[in-house]
Amino acid sequence: MRSFRRQGYHHGNLREALVAAARRLIAECGPVGFTLIEAARLAKVSAAAPYRHFEDRDALLAEVARRGFAEFDRRLTAAWKGAERDPGAAFQRMGEAYLKFARDEPGYYAAMFAAGGPAATGQRPRPKGTFGALQAAITQIAAPAGQDVDARSLAYQAWALSHGLATLSAAGLLPSRDARLKPAVLLRDGVGALIRGAGGKRSSAKKAGGPRRPRRQTDRPSPGRKGAREAGG
Amino acid sequence: MRSFRRQGYHHGNLREALVAAARRLIAECGPVGFTLIEAARLAKVSAAAPYRHFEDRDALLAEVARRGFAEFDRRLTAAWKGAERDPGAAFQRMGEAYLKFARDEPGYYAAMFAAGGPAATGQRPRPKGTFGALQAAITQIAAPAGQDVDARSLAYQAWALSHGLATLSAAGLLPSRDARLKPAVLLRDGVGALIRGAGGKRSSAKKAGGPRRPRRQTDRPSPGRKGAREAGG
DNA sequence: TGTACATCAGTGAACGCGCGTTCACTGATGTAC
DNA sequence: TGTACATCAGTGAACGCGCGTTCACTGATGTAC
């Protein structure tokens, strides 16, 4: 990877610079407010230059979304690693990774979920792969606990809870004072409660209230994980 | 309320017509894509006419958000009515009302949460009142169950789950085929699980696993509520 | 009931702006010989 | 190693467009007398 040479006539790495600029702009103005000309300006290049690398504005937006999905997938997969030893801790890491991604990469996250605006739900790529991993994770966690759990429902609930917390937090609607109301804490406890609570819903009717052992390892993650610091972005 | 007289020089009810047009446009294009000129066009009026009723584009947007909050509050409060007889059913109605509002009034919902875009989190009105009602509802439901529940956390989790399901559903990311994965079902079961599961988290450590009676009335709402039909909008 | 007039609520033309995109061009790069 | 030339990756000027907003205006309405 050669470093940017900015002095010459040629940029050297304009494509990457445009993607980086677009990420930043999408984070600031949203996918609708994002502007190709402003991205060119950020890359210190004329307004026509981007057309050497992208067909049009939408193509750059789509490229950002594509990379966002890839990076998202990479991080969540990495978080799930080691799940065979401790599925609860791995799932906990996955949740942390989800919120961290949404917080640290708002440009990616916004592009992924809103590429083309709420109206254009057509040919946009979907997070199938990543979401499949989430669902598999839920199954693996729920199954050994011996609970009658609909893993698919649980996966969507966990996803919605993560997405809801991420967007409410980004919108500044969660109180940042109280440590107990931080998104990561709400997600950890929330998913734990979803897993525990879901098992009781219908099996309690069938099995008539046998005592349940809560999975303790899911409740308390290893404290002091690194990478949880506030990023200055 | 006099009906619109469209033939004359005066519109008759332009302010209302503009708000209605803006709601529709925000639903279609989002709060950023929404256009004052297009709203005027929809109201069959010149581009300058809106300035007789609103100071600028943002003022119309803000008015839509304001009405959205009011209507939202009205519906959720109505859903909560009768909570003293059956808090579980009332809370269930509240959840249904939340999702129904987000689905049937996407213009209001988008304006409420994104007024001014994700960057302008400044002077926007916040759903304090409504959210306070949600929190009070959680407390009232959780308390008689005798569970050691942090009602505030639970309220935020329920909110995030509702918001997440509403936005994922609006983005077309939830599978619409499976009846078990409908937003309303996921929310009902999810909130039920959150309430059941949250109680066990720390009280199970303190009280050492006394058997808990799940609140059955929370699990199953009265079926066949009217107003739950698909709205053709 | 009729008239003069103030006020209200529109019109339509115009403005400046920023955007997406195109086009002929030109400087830089790399390669064949 | 040096030169001719094709190709690549930029420039900058220009376009058409739609937007937000302003402004002088004008038709409709309502009220005082």
Short mmCIF file of C-alpha atoms (C1' of nucleotides) in Angstrom, two decimals:
data_model
loop_
_atom_site.label_atom_id
_atom_site.label_comp_id
_atom_site.label_asym_id
_atom_site.label_seq_id
_atom_site.Cartn_x
_atom_site.Cartn_y
_atom_site.Cartn_z
CA MET A 1 0.00 0.00 0.00
CA ARG A 2 1.73 3.13 -1.20
CA SER A 3 1.12 6.25 0.77
CA PHE A 4 -0.74 9.13 -0.81
CA ARG A 5 1.33 11.36 -3.02
CA ARG A 6 -0.70 14.50 -3.13
CA GLN A 7 1.65 16.86 -4.98
CA GLY A 8 1.44 15.44 -8.49
CA TYR A 9 -1.15 15.63 -11.19
CA HIS A 10 -2.28 12.13 -10.35
CA HIS A 11 -3.78 11.47 -7.00
CA GLY A 12 -2.29 8.05 -6.43
CA ASN A 13 -5.15 6.49 -4.51
CA LEU A 14 -8.25 8.43 -5.40
CA ARG A 15 -10.65 5.53 -5.25
CA GLU A 16 -9.80 4.81 -1.65
CA ALA A 17 -9.81 8.50 -0.78
CA LEU A 18 -13.30 8.86 -2.23
CA VAL A 19 -14.62 5.92 -0.28
CA ALA A 20 -13.13 7.35 2.89
CA ALA A 21 -14.63 10.76 2.18
CA ALA A 22 -18.00 9.22 1.43
CA ARG A 23 -17.95 7.27 4.70
CA ARG A 24 -17.29 10.48 6.57
CA LEU A 25 -19.98 12.42 4.73
CA ILE A 26 -22.58 9.70 5.09
CA ALA A 27 -21.84 9.64 8.80
CA GLU A 28 -22.40 13.38 8.98
CA CYS A 29 -25.26 13.97 6.55
CA GLY A 30 -26.80 10.56 6.04
CA PRO A 31 -26.94 8.59 2.79
CA VAL A 32 -29.46 11.01 1.28
CA GLY A 33 -27.56 14.15 2.19
CA PHE A 34 -24.24 12.76 1.01
CA THR A 35 -22.85 14.53 -2.03
CA LEU A 36 -20.45 13.35 -4.70
CA ILE A 37 -19.05 16.83 -5.24
CA GLU A 38 -18.33 17.25 -1.55
CA ALA A 39 -16.58 13.88 -1.51
CA ALA A 40 -14.39 15.05 -4.39
CA ARG A 41 -13.69 18.24 -2.48
CA LEU A 42 -12.62 16.27 0.58
CA ALA A 43 -10.29 14.24 -1.62
CA LYS A 44 -8.87 17.50 -2.99
CA VAL A 45 -9.87 16.69 -6.51
CA SER A 46 -12.14 18.20 -9.16
CA ALA A 47 -15.82 17.33 -9.32
CA ALA A 48 -15.34 15.28 -12.49
CA ALA A 49 -12.53 13.12 -11.15
CA PRO A 50 -14.73 10.61 -9.29
CA TYR A 51 -16.21 9.50 -12.62
CA ARG A 52 -12.89 7.85 -13.44
CA HIS A 53 -13.54 5.44 -10.58
CA PHE A 54 -17.30 5.22 -10.10
CA GLU A 55 -20.10 5.23 -12.63
CA ASP A 56 -22.16 7.70 -10.65
CA ARG A 57 -23.07 8.85 -7.18
CA ASP A 58 -25.07 5.72 -6.41
CA ALA A 59 -22.14 3.51 -7.34
CA LEU A 60 -19.95 5.16 -4.70
CA LEU A 61 -22.76 4.86 -2.18
CA ALA A 62 -23.19 1.19 -3.04
CA GLU A 63 -19.46 0.60 -2.71
CA VAL A 64 -19.53 2.07 0.79
CA ALA A 65 -22.46 -0.17 1.68
CA ARG A 66 -20.68 -3.20 0.21
CA ARG A 67 -17.57 -2.56 2.25
CA GLY A 68 -19.69 -1.90 5.29
CA PHE A 69 -21.30 -5.32 5.03
CA ALA A 70 -17.91 -6.96 4.52
CA GLU A 71 -16.33 -5.23 7.50
CA PHE A 72 -19.42 -5.90 9.61
CA ASP A 73 -19.29 -9.55 8.71
CA ARG A 74 -15.57 -9.71 9.44
CA ARG A 75 -15.96 -8.20 12.90
CA LEU A 76 -18.94 -10.26 13.97
CA THR A 77 -17.35 -13.45 12.74
CA ALA A 78 -14.18 -12.60 14.65
CA ALA A 79 -16.22 -11.95 17.78
CA TRP A 80 -17.92 -15.33 17.45
CA LYS A 81 -14.59 -17.13 17.27
CA GLY A 82 -14.03 -19.45 20.20
CA ALA A 83 -17.74 -20.07 20.57
CA GLU A 84 -17.25 -23.80 21.05
CA ARG A 85 -15.46 -23.16 24.35
CA ASP A 86 -17.92 -20.58 25.66
CA PRO A 87 -20.93 -19.74 23.49
CA GLY A 88 -22.32 -17.28 25.99
CA ALA A 89 -19.16 -15.18 26.08
CA ALA A 90 -18.87 -15.37 22.31
CA PHE A 91 -22.42 -14.17 21.84
CA GLN A 92 -21.74 -11.41 24.30
CA ARG A 93 -18.72 -10.37 22.22
CA MET A 94 -20.92 -10.41 19.13
CA GLY A 95 -23.33 -7.98 20.70
CA GLU A 96 -20.51 -5.72 21.76
CA ALA A 97 -19.07 -5.88 18.27
CA TYR A 98 -22.44 -4.97 16.77
CA LEU A 99 -22.85 -1.85 18.89
CA LYS A 100 -19.21 -0.89 18.52
CA PHE A 101 -19.48 -1.15 14.76
CA ALA A 102 -22.61 0.99 14.65
CA ARG A 103 -20.99 3.57 16.92
CA ASP A 104 -17.52 3.68 15.38
CA GLU A 105 -18.58 3.30 11.75
CA PRO A 106 -21.75 5.34 11.43
CA GLY A 107 -21.02 5.95 7.76
CA TYR A 108 -20.87 2.24 7.02
CA TYR A 109 -23.87 1.51 9.21
CA ALA A 110 -26.05 4.19 7.67
CA ALA A 111 -25.06 3.19 4.15
CA MET A 112 -25.84 -0.46 4.90
CA PHE A 113 -29.31 0.14 6.24
CA ALA A 114 -30.41 3.07 4.17
CA ALA A 115 -28.63 2.71 0.82
CA GLY A 116 -31.00 4.45 -1.54
CA GLY A 117 -33.33 5.76 1.11
CA PRO A 118 -36.30 4.09 2.77
CA ALA A 119 -38.17 4.01 -0.53
CA ALA A 120 -35.60 2.06 -2.58
CA THR A 121 -35.75 -1.32 -0.90
CA GLY A 122 -35.13 -2.99 -4.21
CA GLN A 123 -31.74 -4.29 -5.29
CA ARG A 124 -29.93 -3.42 -2.07
CA PRO A 125 -27.65 -6.13 -0.64
CA ARG A 126 -28.90 -7.76 2.51
CA PRO A 127 -26.94 -8.88 5.53
CA LYS A 128 -27.92 -12.49 5.00
CA GLY A 129 -24.55 -13.99 5.81
CA THR A 130 -24.01 -12.02 8.95
CA PHE A 131 -27.51 -12.52 10.12
CA GLY A 132 -27.22 -16.23 9.46
CA ALA A 133 -24.22 -16.27 11.80
CA LEU A 134 -26.29 -14.50 14.43
CA GLN A 135 -29.03 -17.07 14.11
CA ALA A 136 -26.59 -19.98 14.30
CA ALA A 137 -25.10 -18.39 17.38
CA ILE A 138 -28.48 -18.17 19.05
CA THR A 139 -29.20 -21.81 18.26
CA GLN A 140 -25.89 -22.90 19.68
CA ILE A 141 -26.45 -20.94 22.86
CA ALA A 142 -30.04 -21.90 23.39
CA ALA A 143 -29.81 -25.59 22.52
CA PRO A 144 -27.46 -26.83 25.24
CA ALA A 145 -29.54 -25.00 27.80
CA GLY A 146 -32.29 -27.45 26.94
CA GLN A 147 -34.85 -24.75 26.43
CA ASP A 148 -37.71 -24.85 24.01
CA VAL A 149 -36.57 -21.82 22.08
CA ASP A 150 -37.47 -20.62 18.63
CA ALA A 151 -33.96 -19.64 17.61
CA ARG A 152 -35.14 -17.80 14.56
CA SER A 153 -37.48 -15.54 16.51
CA LEU A 154 -34.83 -15.02 19.13
CA ALA A 155 -32.29 -14.07 16.49
CA TYR A 156 -34.59 -11.45 14.99
CA GLN A 157 -35.39 -10.12 18.44
CA ALA A 158 -31.71 -9.84 19.30
CA TRP A 159 -31.07 -8.15 15.99
CA ALA A 160 -33.93 -5.69 16.46
CA LEU A 161 -32.77 -4.94 19.99
CA SER A 162 -29.22 -4.30 18.77
CA HIS A 163 -30.38 -2.18 15.88
CA GLY A 164 -32.83 -0.26 18.04
CA LEU A 165 -30.24 0.47 20.70
CA ALA A 166 -27.69 1.49 18.06
CA THR A 167 -30.03 3.91 16.33
CA LEU A 168 -31.57 5.36 19.49
CA SER A 169 -28.10 5.86 20.88
CA ALA A 170 -26.86 7.48 17.69
CA ALA A 171 -29.88 9.79 17.79
CA GLY A 172 -28.94 10.81 21.32
CA LEU A 173 -32.15 9.43 22.80
CA LEU A 174 -30.54 7.21 25.41
CA PRO A 175 -29.39 8.91 28.61
CA SER A 176 -25.60 8.80 28.57
CA ARG A 177 -25.23 9.59 32.27
CA ASP A 178 -26.37 6.37 33.85
CA ALA A 179 -23.88 3.55 33.36
CA ARG A 180 -26.68 1.00 33.69
CA LEU A 181 -28.39 2.48 30.66
CA LYS A 182 -25.44 2.32 28.30
CA PRO A 183 -26.31 0.52 25.07
CA ALA A 184 -23.82 -2.27 25.68
CA VAL A 185 -25.26 -2.98 29.13
CA LEU A 186 -28.84 -2.81 27.92
CA LEU A 187 -28.01 -5.17 25.08
CA ARG A 188 -26.11 -7.67 27.24
CA ASP A 189 -28.84 -7.85 29.88
CA GLY A 190 -31.58 -7.66 27.27
CA VAL A 191 -30.32 -10.57 25.20
CA GLY A 192 -29.67 -12.58 28.34
CA ALA A 193 -33.23 -11.94 29.45
CA LEU A 194 -34.59 -12.79 26.00
CA ILE A 195 -32.83 -16.16 26.07
CA ARG A 196 -33.90 -16.97 29.61
CA GLY A 197 -37.41 -15.63 29.19
CA ALA A 198 -38.12 -17.21 25.82
CA GLY A 199 -37.58 -20.70 27.17
CA GLY A 200 -40.29 -20.27 29.74
CA LYS A 201 -42.97 -19.00 27.42
CA ARG A 202 -44.48 -22.19 26.06
CA SER A 203 -42.47 -24.90 27.74
CA SER A 204 -43.89 -23.73 31.07
CA ALA A 205 -47.31 -24.59 29.71
CA LYS A 206 -46.16 -27.96 28.45
CA LYS A 207 -43.78 -28.99 31.17
CA ALA A 208 -45.85 -27.34 33.93
CA GLY A 209 -43.21 -25.16 35.52
CA GLY A 210 -40.17 -27.26 36.19
CA PRO A 211 -37.40 -25.25 37.85
CA ARG A 212 -35.03 -23.67 35.36
CA ARG A 213 -31.32 -23.17 35.78
CA PRO A 214 -30.28 -19.84 34.34
CA ARG A 215 -27.10 -19.98 32.29
CA ARG A 216 -24.81 -18.00 34.50
CA GLN A 217 -21.95 -17.73 32.02
CA THR A 218 -24.18 -15.75 29.71
CA ASP A 219 -25.04 -13.29 32.42
CA ARG A 220 -21.60 -11.99 33.31
CA PRO A 221 -19.09 -11.33 30.57
CA SER A 222 -15.40 -11.12 31.29
CA PRO A 223 -14.96 -7.56 32.52
CA GLY A 224 -12.44 -5.06 31.22
CA ARG A 225 -12.38 -6.02 27.57
CA LYS A 226 -10.09 -3.83 25.57
CA GLY A 227 -11.37 -1.86 22.63
CA ALA A 228 -14.37 -0.69 24.60
CA ARG A 229 -12.96 2.80 25.09
CA GLU A 230 -14.67 5.79 23.58
CA ALA A 231 -13.34 6.35 20.10
CA GLY A 232 -12.73 9.99 19.30
CA GLY A 233 -14.60 10.13 16.05
CA MET B 1 -64.37 21.79 9.77
CA ARG B 2 -65.24 23.13 6.35
CA SER B 3 -64.38 20.94 3.42
CA PHE B 4 -61.75 22.03 0.93
CA ARG B 5 -62.96 24.44 -1.67
CA ARG B 6 -60.40 24.12 -4.39
CA GLN B 7 -61.93 26.25 -7.13
CA GLY B 8 -61.34 29.73 -5.72
CA TYR B 9 -58.29 31.91 -5.45
CA HIS B 10 -57.97 31.01 -1.80
CA HIS B 11 -57.22 27.45 -0.90
CA GLY B 12 -59.37 27.30 2.18
CA ASN B 13 -57.23 24.99 4.26
CA LEU B 14 -53.73 25.24 2.89
CA ARG B 15 -51.94 24.77 6.19
CA GLU B 16 -53.56 21.39 6.74
CA ALA B 17 -53.05 20.41 3.13
CA LEU B 18 -49.34 21.20 3.39
CA VAL B 19 -48.94 19.16 6.54
CA ALA B 20 -50.70 16.25 4.89
CA ALA B 21 -48.52 16.55 1.78
CA ALA B 22 -45.38 16.75 3.90
CA ARG B 23 -46.38 13.63 5.84
CA ARG B 24 -46.80 11.78 2.59
CA LEU B 25 -43.54 13.04 1.13
CA ILE B 26 -41.54 12.33 4.28
CA ALA B 27 -42.94 8.81 4.25
CA GLU B 28 -41.77 8.39 0.67
CA CYS B 29 -38.47 10.26 0.58
CA GLY B 30 -37.48 10.63 4.21
CA PRO B 31 -37.11 13.88 6.14
CA VAL B 32 -33.96 14.82 4.19
CA GLY B 33 -35.42 14.14 0.78
CA PHE B 34 -38.66 15.93 1.55
CA THR B 35 -39.15 19.08 -0.49
CA LEU B 36 -41.19 22.18 0.23
CA ILE B 37 -41.85 22.83 -3.45
CA GLU B 38 -43.15 19.30 -3.96
CA ALA B 39 -45.43 19.71 -0.95
CA ALA B 40 -46.80 22.88 -2.52
CA ARG B 41 -47.28 21.01 -5.77
CA LEU B 42 -49.23 18.27 -4.00
CA ALA B 43 -51.42 20.92 -2.42
CA LYS B 44 -52.01 22.40 -5.90
CA VAL B 45 -50.54 25.73 -4.95
CA SER B 46 -47.60 27.85 -6.07
CA ALA B 47 -44.13 27.40 -4.54
CA ALA B 48 -44.39 30.66 -2.64
CA ALA B 49 -47.72 29.93 -1.00
CA PRO B 50 -46.37 27.81 1.88
CA TYR B 51 -44.53 30.85 3.20
CA ARG B 52 -47.87 32.34 4.23
CA HIS B 53 -48.20 29.50 6.76
CA PHE B 54 -44.67 28.37 7.62
CA GLU B 55 -41.51 30.37 8.09
CA ASP B 56 -39.44 27.96 6.04
CA ARG B 57 -38.99 24.33 5.09
CA ASP B 58 -37.75 23.36 8.55
CA ALA B 59 -40.81 24.88 10.18
CA LEU B 60 -43.11 22.60 8.20
CA LEU B 61 -40.89 19.63 9.02
CA ALA B 62 -40.98 20.55 12.69
CA GLU B 63 -44.76 20.90 12.62
CA VAL B 64 -45.06 17.39 11.21
CA ALA B 65 -42.77 16.09 13.97
CA ARG B 66 -44.77 17.97 16.61
CA ARG B 67 -48.04 16.48 15.43
CA GLY B 68 -46.39 13.09 15.19
CA PHE B 69 -45.43 13.20 18.83
CA ALA B 70 -48.89 14.37 19.83
CA GLU B 71 -50.64 11.65 17.86
CA PHE B 72 -48.17 9.05 19.09
CA ASP B 73 -48.79 10.10 22.66
CA ARG B 74 -52.54 10.04 22.15
CA ARG B 75 -52.53 6.52 20.76
CA LEU B 76 -50.20 5.03 23.32
CA THR B 77 -52.09 6.64 26.15
CA ALA B 78 -55.35 5.28 24.76
CA ALA B 79 -53.81 1.83 24.50
CA TRP B 80 -52.72 1.98 28.12
CA LYS B 81 -56.24 2.80 29.29
CA GLY B 82 -57.73 0.10 31.49
CA ALA B 83 -54.31 -0.90 32.78
CA GLU B 84 -55.56 -1.12 36.37
CA ARG B 85 -57.76 -4.09 35.42
CA ASP B 86 -55.14 -5.89 33.34
CA PRO B 87 -51.69 -4.32 33.03
CA GLY B 88 -50.37 -7.12 30.88
CA ALA B 89 -53.06 -6.74 28.24
CA ALA B 90 -52.68 -2.96 28.36
CA PHE B 91 -48.96 -3.20 27.79
CA GLN B 92 -49.57 -5.60 24.97
CA ARG B 93 -51.92 -3.06 23.42
CA MET B 94 -49.26 -0.41 23.85
CA GLY B 95 -46.76 -2.46 21.91
CA GLU B 96 -49.28 -3.10 19.17
CA ALA B 97 -50.07 0.61 19.05
CA TYR B 98 -46.37 1.45 18.76
CA LEU B 99 -45.82 -0.82 15.78
CA LYS B 100 -49.11 0.14 14.20
CA PHE B 101 -48.20 3.80 14.46
CA ALA B 102 -44.78 3.27 12.93
CA ARG B 103 -46.30 1.22 10.12
CA ASP B 104 -49.36 3.33 9.37
CA GLU B 105 -47.75 6.74 9.91
CA PRO B 106 -44.26 6.41 8.48
CA GLY B 107 -44.19 10.13 7.73
CA TYR B 108 -44.85 11.03 11.34
CA TYR B 109 -42.49 8.37 12.62
CA ALA B 110 -39.61 9.40 10.37
CA ALA B 111 -40.11 13.08 11.15
CA MET B 112 -40.13 12.35 14.88
CA PHE B 113 -36.90 10.42 14.94
CA ALA B 114 -34.95 12.13 12.24
CA ALA B 115 -36.14 15.74 12.25
CA GLY B 116 -33.15 17.56 10.87
CA GLY B 117 -31.17 14.46 10.03
CA PRO B 118 -28.90 12.39 12.21
CA ALA B 119 -26.50 15.32 12.62
CA ALA B 120 -28.97 17.84 14.06
CA THR B 121 -29.67 16.27 17.43
CA GLY B 122 -29.93 19.70 18.95
CA GLN B 123 -33.22 21.42 19.66
CA ARG B 124 -35.43 18.58 18.53
CA PRO B 125 -38.35 17.68 20.76
CA ARG B 126 -38.01 14.41 22.59
CA PRO B 127 -40.68 11.82 23.34
CA LYS B 128 -40.26 12.31 27.07
CA GLY B 129 -43.91 12.18 27.93
CA THR B 130 -44.67 9.10 25.92
CA PHE B 131 -41.59 7.34 27.05
CA GLY B 132 -42.42 8.19 30.64
CA ALA B 133 -45.75 6.43 30.14
CA LEU B 134 -43.91 3.40 28.79
CA GLN B 135 -41.65 3.34 31.83
CA ALA B 136 -44.57 3.68 34.24
CA ALA B 137 -46.30 0.86 32.42
CA ILE B 138 -43.28 -1.40 32.82
CA THR B 139 -43.08 -0.62 36.51
CA GLN B 140 -46.74 -1.40 37.02
CA ILE B 141 -46.43 -4.68 35.17
CA ALA B 142 -43.20 -5.83 36.74
CA ALA B 143 -43.91 -4.81 40.33
CA PRO B 144 -46.91 -7.04 41.12
CA ALA B 145 -45.03 -9.97 39.64
CA GLY B 146 -42.70 -9.55 42.60
CA GLN B 147 -39.64 -9.54 40.43
CA ASP B 148 -36.44 -7.62 41.06
CA VAL B 149 -36.63 -5.65 37.86
CA ASP B 150 -34.92 -2.46 36.86
CA ALA B 151 -37.97 -0.88 35.27
CA ARG B 152 -35.94 1.86 33.64
CA SER B 153 -33.64 -0.56 31.86
CA LEU B 154 -36.58 -2.70 30.87
CA ALA B 155 -38.40 0.30 29.49
CA TYR B 156 -35.44 1.29 27.32
CA GLN B 157 -35.05 -2.29 26.15
CA ALA B 158 -38.71 -2.50 25.24
CA TRP B 159 -38.44 0.82 23.44
CA ALA B 160 -35.33 -0.25 21.54
CA LEU B 161 -36.95 -3.54 20.60
CA SER B 162 -40.06 -1.74 19.34
CA HIS B 163 -38.04 0.83 17.45
CA GLY B 164 -35.73 -1.80 16.03
CA LEU B 165 -38.58 -3.99 14.84
CA ALA B 166 -40.39 -1.00 13.38
CA THR B 167 -37.39 0.21 11.40
CA LEU B 168 -36.22 -3.21 10.27
CA SER B 169 -39.74 -4.00 9.18
CA ALA B 170 -40.08 -0.71 7.33
CA ALA B 171 -36.77 -1.42 5.59
CA GLY B 172 -38.13 -4.76 4.46
CA LEU B 173 -35.54 -6.73 6.39
CA LEU B 174 -37.96 -8.93 8.30
CA PRO B 175 -39.35 -11.93 6.44
CA SER B 176 -43.02 -11.22 5.88
CA ARG B 177 -43.93 -14.83 5.03
CA ASP B 178 -43.66 -16.46 8.43
CA ALA B 179 -46.48 -15.44 10.76
CA ARG B 180 -44.26 -16.17 13.76
CA LEU B 181 -41.81 -13.52 12.58
CA LYS B 182 -44.29 -10.71 12.21
CA PRO B 183 -43.17 -7.61 14.10
CA ALA B 184 -46.18 -7.67 16.41
CA VAL B 185 -45.53 -11.29 17.37
CA LEU B 186 -41.81 -10.74 17.85
CA LEU B 187 -42.53 -7.71 20.02
CA ARG B 188 -45.18 -9.41 22.15
CA ASP B 189 -43.05 -12.47 22.82
CA GLY B 190 -39.90 -10.39 23.12
CA VAL B 191 -41.24 -8.03 25.75
CA GLY B 192 -42.77 -10.94 27.62
CA ALA B 193 -39.42 -12.67 27.62
CA LEU B 194 -37.65 -9.50 28.69
CA ILE B 195 -39.94 -9.15 31.69
CA ARG B 196 -39.69 -12.80 32.69
CA GLY B 197 -35.98 -13.05 31.99
CA ALA B 198 -34.96 -9.80 33.65
CA GLY B 199 -36.39 -10.89 36.98
CA GLY B 200 -34.20 -13.94 37.09
CA LYS B 201 -30.93 -12.23 36.37
CA ARG B 202 -29.91 -11.07 39.82
CA SER B 203 -32.77 -12.14 42.05
CA SER B 204 -31.93 -15.74 41.25
CA ALA B 205 -28.56 -15.11 42.88
CA LYS B 206 -30.17 -13.48 45.91
CA LYS B 207 -33.25 -15.59 46.39
CA ALA B 208 -31.58 -18.79 45.21
CA GLY B 209 -34.07 -19.89 42.62
CA GLY B 210 -37.50 -19.86 44.17
CA PRO B 211 -40.09 -21.02 41.66
CA ARG B 212 -41.66 -18.19 39.75
CA ARG B 213 -45.17 -18.04 38.44
CA PRO B 214 -45.19 -16.56 34.98
CA ARG B 215 -47.94 -14.01 34.45
CA ARG B 216 -50.06 -15.88 31.97
CA GLN B 217 -52.25 -12.89 31.15
CA THR B 218 -49.22 -11.12 29.73
CA ASP B 219 -48.44 -13.97 27.41
CA ARG B 220 -51.68 -14.22 25.53
CA PRO B 221 -53.52 -11.11 24.46
CA SER B 222 -57.20 -11.16 23.67
CA PRO B 223 -57.29 -12.33 20.08
CA GLY B 224 -59.09 -10.64 17.23
CA ARG B 225 -58.58 -7.02 18.18
CA LYS B 226 -60.07 -4.70 15.66
CA GLY B 227 -57.92 -2.12 13.92
CA ALA B 228 -55.17 -4.67 13.42
CA ARG B 229 -56.03 -5.15 9.76
CA GLU B 230 -53.56 -4.18 7.08
CA ALA B 231 -54.08 -0.55 6.23
CA GLY B 232 -53.93 0.16 2.53
CA GLY B 233 -51.46 2.96 2.62
"C1'" DT C 1 -78.48 46.67 2.01
"C1'" DG C 2 -74.61 48.97 -0.17
"C1'" DT C 3 -70.03 50.85 -0.48
"C1'" DA C 4 -65.03 51.88 0.72
"C1'" DC C 5 -61.25 49.95 2.28
"C1'" DA C 6 -57.93 47.20 5.12
"C1'" DT C 7 -56.29 42.79 5.34
"C1'" DC C 8 -55.57 38.27 4.09
"C1'" DA C 9 -53.85 34.52 1.10
"C1'" DG C 10 -52.70 33.57 -2.91
"C1'" DT C 11 -49.69 34.24 -7.79
"C1'" DG C 12 -45.79 34.09 -10.91
"C1'" DA C 13 -41.46 35.62 -12.05
"C1'" DA C 14 -37.00 35.83 -10.58
"C1'" DC C 15 -32.68 35.11 -7.78
"C1'" DG C 16 -28.74 32.47 -6.32
"C1'" DC C 17 -27.17 28.14 -5.19
"C1'" DG C 18 -25.36 23.49 -5.26
"C1'" DC C 19 -25.89 19.40 -7.38
"C1'" DG C 20 -24.96 15.44 -10.92
"C1'" DT C 21 -23.03 14.79 -15.05
"C1'" DT C 22 -20.67 15.54 -19.63
"C1'" DC C 23 -16.99 16.89 -22.59
"C1'" DA C 24 -12.87 18.25 -24.79
"C1'" DC C 25 -8.62 18.80 -22.98
"C1'" DT C 26 -3.97 17.78 -20.91
"C1'" DG C 27 -0.36 16.31 -17.86
"C1'" DA C 28 1.73 12.00 -16.15
"C1'" DT C 29 2.92 7.24 -16.70
"C1'" DG C 30 4.52 3.22 -18.68
"C1'" DT C 31 6.01 0.46 -22.49
"C1'" DA C 32 7.91 -1.06 -27.20
"C1'" DC C 33 11.71 -0.62 -29.69
"C1'" DT D 1 19.79 4.46 -21.97
"C1'" DG D 2 16.81 7.24 -25.00
"C1'" DT D 3 12.78 8.21 -27.70
"C1'" DA D 4 7.87 7.80 -29.66
"C1'" DC D 5 3.60 6.94 -28.44
"C1'" DA D 6 -0.62 4.78 -26.30
"C1'" DT D 7 -3.01 4.96 -22.25
"C1'" DC D 8 -4.33 6.47 -17.95
"C1'" DA D 9 -6.14 9.82 -14.55
"C1'" DG D 10 -6.73 14.01 -13.86
"C1'" DT D 11 -8.69 19.30 -15.07
"C1'" DG D 12 -11.96 23.04 -15.68
"C1'" DA D 13 -15.67 24.86 -17.98
"C1'" DA D 14 -20.21 24.17 -19.00
"C1'" DC D 15 -25.02 22.19 -19.05
"C1'" DG D 16 -29.57 21.55 -17.14
"C1'" DC D 17 -32.07 20.88 -13.16
"C1'" DG D 18 -34.60 21.44 -8.91
"C1'" DC D 19 -34.42 23.58 -4.78
"C1'" DG D 20 -35.36 27.40 -1.06
"C1'" DT D 21 -36.59 31.83 -0.82
"C1'" DT D 22 -37.91 36.72 -2.01
"C1'" DC D 23 -40.72 40.22 -4.02
"C1'" DA D 24 -44.06 43.08 -6.07
"C1'" DC D 25 -48.40 42.02 -7.34
"C1'" DT D 26 -53.47 40.84 -7.12
"C1'" DG D 27 -57.79 38.54 -6.30
"C1'" DA D 28 -60.85 37.36 -2.40
"C1'" DT D 29 -62.67 38.27 2.10
"C1'" DG D 30 -64.50 40.62 5.81
"C1'" DT D 31 -65.72 44.71 8.29
"C1'" DA D 32 -66.92 49.70 9.48
"C1'" DC D 33 -70.10 52.85 8.47
#
